[in-house]
mmCIF file of C-alpha atoms in Angstrom:
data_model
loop_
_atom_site.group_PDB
_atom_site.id
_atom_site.type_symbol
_atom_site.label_atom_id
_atom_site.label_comp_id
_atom_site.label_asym_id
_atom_site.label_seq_id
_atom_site.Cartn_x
_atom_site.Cartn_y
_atom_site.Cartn_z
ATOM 1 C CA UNK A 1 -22.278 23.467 39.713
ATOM 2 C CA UNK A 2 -23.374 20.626 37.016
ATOM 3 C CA UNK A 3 -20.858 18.672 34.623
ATOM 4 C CA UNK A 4 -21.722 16.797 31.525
ATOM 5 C CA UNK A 5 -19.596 14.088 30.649
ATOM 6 C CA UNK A 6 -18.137 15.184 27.129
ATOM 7 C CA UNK A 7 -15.812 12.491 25.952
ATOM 8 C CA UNK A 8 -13.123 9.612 26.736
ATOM 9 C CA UNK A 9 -10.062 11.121 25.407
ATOM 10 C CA UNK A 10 -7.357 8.297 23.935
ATOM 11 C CA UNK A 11 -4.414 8.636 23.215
ATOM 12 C CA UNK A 12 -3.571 7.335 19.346
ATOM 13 C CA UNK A 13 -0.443 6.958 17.234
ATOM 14 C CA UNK A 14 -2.663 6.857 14.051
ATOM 15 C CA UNK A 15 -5.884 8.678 15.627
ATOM 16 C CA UNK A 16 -8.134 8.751 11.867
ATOM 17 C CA UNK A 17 -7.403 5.075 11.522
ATOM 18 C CA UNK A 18 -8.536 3.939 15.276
ATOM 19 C CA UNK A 19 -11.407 6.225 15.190
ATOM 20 C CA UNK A 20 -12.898 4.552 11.977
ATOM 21 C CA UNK A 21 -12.114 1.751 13.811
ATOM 22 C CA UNK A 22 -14.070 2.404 17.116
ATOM 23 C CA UNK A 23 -16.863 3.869 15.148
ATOM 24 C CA UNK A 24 -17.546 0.651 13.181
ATOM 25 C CA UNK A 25 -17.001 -1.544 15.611
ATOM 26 C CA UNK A 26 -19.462 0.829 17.747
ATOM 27 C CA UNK A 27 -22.152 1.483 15.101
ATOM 28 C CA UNK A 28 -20.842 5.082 15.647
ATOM 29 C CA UNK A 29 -20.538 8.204 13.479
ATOM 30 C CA UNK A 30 -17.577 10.511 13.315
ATOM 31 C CA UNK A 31 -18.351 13.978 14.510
ATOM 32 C CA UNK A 32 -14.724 15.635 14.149
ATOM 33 C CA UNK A 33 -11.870 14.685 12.068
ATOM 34 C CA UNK A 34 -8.759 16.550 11.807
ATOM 35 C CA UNK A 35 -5.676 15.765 11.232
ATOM 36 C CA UNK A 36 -4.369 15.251 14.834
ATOM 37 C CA UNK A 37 -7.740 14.184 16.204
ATOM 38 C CA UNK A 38 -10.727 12.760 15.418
ATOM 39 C CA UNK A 39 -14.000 12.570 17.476
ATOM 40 C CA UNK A 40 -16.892 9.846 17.075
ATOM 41 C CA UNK A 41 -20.445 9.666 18.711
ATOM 42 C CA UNK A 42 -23.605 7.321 19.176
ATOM 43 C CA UNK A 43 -24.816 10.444 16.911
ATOM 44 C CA UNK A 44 -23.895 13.851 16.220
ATOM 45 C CA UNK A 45 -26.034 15.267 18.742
ATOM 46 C CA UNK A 46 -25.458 12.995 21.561
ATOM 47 C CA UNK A 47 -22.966 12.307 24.465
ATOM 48 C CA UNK A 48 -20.212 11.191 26.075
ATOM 49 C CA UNK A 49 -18.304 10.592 22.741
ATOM 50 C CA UNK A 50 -14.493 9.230 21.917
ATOM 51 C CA UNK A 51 -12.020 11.429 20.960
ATOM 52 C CA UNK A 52 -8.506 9.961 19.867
ATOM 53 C CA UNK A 53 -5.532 12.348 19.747
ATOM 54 C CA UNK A 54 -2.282 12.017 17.722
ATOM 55 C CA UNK A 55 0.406 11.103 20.296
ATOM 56 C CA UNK A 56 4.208 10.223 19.642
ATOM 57 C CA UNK A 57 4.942 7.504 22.258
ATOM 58 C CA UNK A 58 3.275 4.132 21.880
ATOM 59 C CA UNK A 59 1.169 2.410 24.631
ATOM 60 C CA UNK A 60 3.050 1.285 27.564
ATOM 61 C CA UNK A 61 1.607 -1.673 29.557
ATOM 62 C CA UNK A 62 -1.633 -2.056 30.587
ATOM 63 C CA UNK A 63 -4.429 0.407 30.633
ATOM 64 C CA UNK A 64 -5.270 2.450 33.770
ATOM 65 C CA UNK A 65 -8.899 2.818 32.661
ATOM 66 C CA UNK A 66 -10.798 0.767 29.793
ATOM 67 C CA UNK A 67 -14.553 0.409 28.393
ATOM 68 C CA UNK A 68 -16.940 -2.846 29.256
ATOM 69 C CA UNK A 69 -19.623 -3.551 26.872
ATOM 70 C CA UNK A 70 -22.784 -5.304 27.593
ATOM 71 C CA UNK A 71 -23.516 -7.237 24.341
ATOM 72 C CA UNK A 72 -26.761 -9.339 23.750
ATOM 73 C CA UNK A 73 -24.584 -12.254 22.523
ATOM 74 C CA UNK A 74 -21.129 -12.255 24.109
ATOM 75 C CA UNK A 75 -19.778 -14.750 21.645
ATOM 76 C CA UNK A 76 -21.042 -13.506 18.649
ATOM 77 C CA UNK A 77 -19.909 -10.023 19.583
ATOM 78 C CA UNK A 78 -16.517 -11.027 20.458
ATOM 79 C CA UNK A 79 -16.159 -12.866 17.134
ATOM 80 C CA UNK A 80 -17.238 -9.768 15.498
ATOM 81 C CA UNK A 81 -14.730 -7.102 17.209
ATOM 82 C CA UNK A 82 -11.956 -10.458 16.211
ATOM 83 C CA UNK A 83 -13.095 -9.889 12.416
ATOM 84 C CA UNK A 84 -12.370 -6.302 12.580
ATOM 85 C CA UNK A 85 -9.270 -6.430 13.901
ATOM 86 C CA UNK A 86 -9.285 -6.590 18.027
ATOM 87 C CA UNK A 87 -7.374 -9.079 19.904
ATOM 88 C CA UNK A 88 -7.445 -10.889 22.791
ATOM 89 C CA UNK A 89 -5.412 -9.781 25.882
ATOM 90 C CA UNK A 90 -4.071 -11.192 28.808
ATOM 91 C CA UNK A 91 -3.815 -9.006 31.483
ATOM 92 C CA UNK A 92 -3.858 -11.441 34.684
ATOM 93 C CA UNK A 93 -7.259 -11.660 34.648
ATOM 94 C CA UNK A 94 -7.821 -15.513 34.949
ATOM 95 C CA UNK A 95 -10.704 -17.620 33.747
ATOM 96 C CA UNK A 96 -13.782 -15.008 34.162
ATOM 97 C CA UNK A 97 -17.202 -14.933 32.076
ATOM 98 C CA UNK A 98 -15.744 -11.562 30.512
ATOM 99 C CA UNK A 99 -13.561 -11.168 27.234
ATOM 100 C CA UNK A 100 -10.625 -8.978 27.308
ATOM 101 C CA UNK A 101 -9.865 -8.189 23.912
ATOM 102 C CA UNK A 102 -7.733 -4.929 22.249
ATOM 103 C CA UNK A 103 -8.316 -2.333 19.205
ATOM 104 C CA UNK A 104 -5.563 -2.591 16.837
ATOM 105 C CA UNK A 105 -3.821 0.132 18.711
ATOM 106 C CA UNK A 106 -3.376 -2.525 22.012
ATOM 107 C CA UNK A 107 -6.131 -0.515 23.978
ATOM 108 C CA UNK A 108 -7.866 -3.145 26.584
ATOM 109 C CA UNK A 109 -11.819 -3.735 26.705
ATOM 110 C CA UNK A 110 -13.880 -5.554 28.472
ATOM 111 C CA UNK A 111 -16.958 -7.594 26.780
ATOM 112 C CA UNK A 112 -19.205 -8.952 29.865
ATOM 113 C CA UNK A 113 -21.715 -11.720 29.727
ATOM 114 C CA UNK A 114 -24.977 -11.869 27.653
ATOM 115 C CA UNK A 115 -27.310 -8.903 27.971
ATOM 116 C CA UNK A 116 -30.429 -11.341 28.491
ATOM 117 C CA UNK A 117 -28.537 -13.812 31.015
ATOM 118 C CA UNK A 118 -27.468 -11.072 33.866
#
């Protein structure tokens, strides 16, 4: 038996607007777009992918799973994802040499040192 990992599936209140979202902030392309979800990918063709689904109950403390990026340059990439919108969020994590920031929709991420320096 084989799997192939399709998608991260999450859960949206306005899933067209957070998808445009994760796709520019990801250099991504939308693949599906309906009006209860919408899908992005690194490119039409390729795998996993994001797909954000129209649900009627907003986010509820902190996330049980969340993405880490590897950036080449942590701080410029953090003040990028700030101009488009993310926060920054405290979830008891403490001083560490990762970012936790949020899409506009209070999802937690993770952006991790320097690409060049680990």
């Amino acid at each position: 038996m084989a799997l192939e990992w399709e998608q991260v599936v999450v859960d949206a209140a306005d899933p067209q607007t957070l998808a445009h979202w994760w796709a520019e902030a990801l250099g991504w392309t939308v693949v599906g777009a309906e009006p209860e979800e919408y899908e992005i990918r690194p490119a039409p063709d390729r795998l996993p992918g994001l797909l954000f689904l129209r649900v009627p109950e907003a986010k509820g403390g902190k996330n049980r799973l969340h993405l880490d990026f590897r950036p080449d340059d942590q701080r410029a990439e953090v003040e990028r994802l700030l101009a488009l919108g993310a926060r920054h969020a405290d979830i008891g994590q403490g001083e560490q040499r990762w970012v936790v920031l949020a899409d506009p929709e209070g999802n937690e991420f993770c952006v991790l040192g320097d690409r060049l320096a680990t």
